[in-house]
């Protein structure tokens, strides 16, 4: 670990800011000395630093079980502001957002105030454009206003919001207003000190709590000044090869790895404990979307006369508010909807010089859709992979691999896209190892179908360490032929044997993958995804993509708990998630943890045997009491849990688990525990889930693409009963819809079409379970927002809601069925910002 060069007072600031505030706000001097000793600071230096901090008004002495110190009340806002800047530092601002300009004049007799003002503006990231004129990206305004008012300096300052109009080339001017070399030097020092630490921990991120503390405190101390020096200037104005991105990636990775264990160490050494926050559960109530004071006599929304940023005139605006007739005009100001009108010109008084007016009478407006069970991370991984989903037979699939091999240096991995089914190939089977070897034996090849099936060629098997003697992990299959030879196929838990040796793509490549994949989701009308198997380390990849402006959808991450089975492993996972408890925003947040109780098509746990396999009933992946313990630990820490359950035996066992967890944790709100799929639910299991208050996510696109394989595995009768949506809804269940990409295709209207027609690649399946278009659209909008706890902000179109909306070239409520599946929006808008347009 790098040596500790920080001053004792700075280290104490970090300990109070990161730990003591969360553990009641007070610590004894004896415990503080013990903690500082682990940072190689002796007791006299600690006492001297405490004396200075006490004199400065930062700390107040207070005797409890012994002598100790707490933060003064005045420091609360300072540390709160620090949290925002340190842990949520932003990527580059947008040039279009403009600037905040601070103009001040301080009399010579008050030069101390002038010095303080300059230093504080510099501390906030302002650049000095001219004597008495400082500026920063406009988003710094709230922090600037709060700081200047708190320090009593606001009387000297005038704050303006502005944009640059001329005359010099702005990039060169900015280079004289900020000291870029000095900022880059500090970023380079940070990356040089801590980049190797992150690299060393990456292969095996487990670390002793005391060692985590010894690294984390000096790392955080060195980092916390940098977000103040760097205000996040627009990317076109930054120097070439700006090194802030690399430094921020190192910090976020180490913060995710070290913060949780460090807190545990402080708790253990001091005996102080962290008050567990009250869980924030999904909002399962219907708020009044249009309060009486927001309506006029005619029933339309009331708004003031401030100009709108966006005004849409449309053939129909379906708000999805119960009982609300379609409107014709909608206005957006900032991120939110501000007005609706039944008349196309009813909001024209809100048009100002800067209003973007979309006069599209042939379009229909709906809320942006949610995909409540999908895998954006996997979609991003596949962006640059061999597109075997385009193949219609094995010759075509192998030809695509040969073509990629011809353009890939020997020894580099070749991977395929994952959104395809072998039963949809002419041969209706996966390729074999020897066929992949014939395509290329100079590259390790991984052919992946969905999340839980792989076929490897010989070089890939060799790198994964898989031989004829290798035993499959519990819940997994290493397939062999009738003579005991490897076929190259890995199923369910066995795929981890290959995943562990795959090279990790560069961060920049992963960000670009997310940029492309999320843009494609948005192009289908999807505005928010609930990504249901995010490795905890990939949260920082999502954060980096968010900061780079690469996400075209909102993301609600369901962190993978598939590798966490023991109490210690679950606690370690939750510790790594801890920084995300308040670390998200409206674009990116963590929803909870995902477990799986059974497999999918090959291993869903059934009461009756598989078709043609009288002795095979699928696989249960958990002992019931062990899963009760794991889920209980998660909900006790204030997180929600979604559990994959496909078969009726798997679902029955899961409902036993959920019932016990609810008993063990009285007051657990409905919506805390969610069934993912429940595809083969029996009538009694539907009733039981509803009685327990357990929502279910359903995915007709999965049924559409996988129906042939499911019929082969489970028989036609069972497949016709998959996702009985009509019965679920009639019985009062809370459902939300998704795709389960890569097993099924993502897309708003392809899902609505499927739920209303029950069409699949194997023909219509169980048409008696079909639902109406209004119900299907609701499962992707109002009901999805309820599941996510965001029904007050998204899911319907009303004043005050986020302006997440889609514009369609035809009305999805009444266009012909044969047009519905292929319908795509002409525009997708999130928070008032267009993320897709045709």
XYZ file of C-alpha atoms in Angstrom, residues 307-310 331-338:
12
model
C -42.079 29.486 -21.247
C -41.739 25.748 -21.764
C -38.530 24.118 -22.969
C -40.459 21.578 -25.045
C -45.424 21.005 -22.156
C -42.087 20.239 -20.519
C -39.909 22.576 -18.481
C -36.557 21.262 -17.354
C -36.918 17.569 -16.543
C -40.630 17.590 -15.765
C -44.020 17.823 -17.378
C -45.599 21.171 -16.547
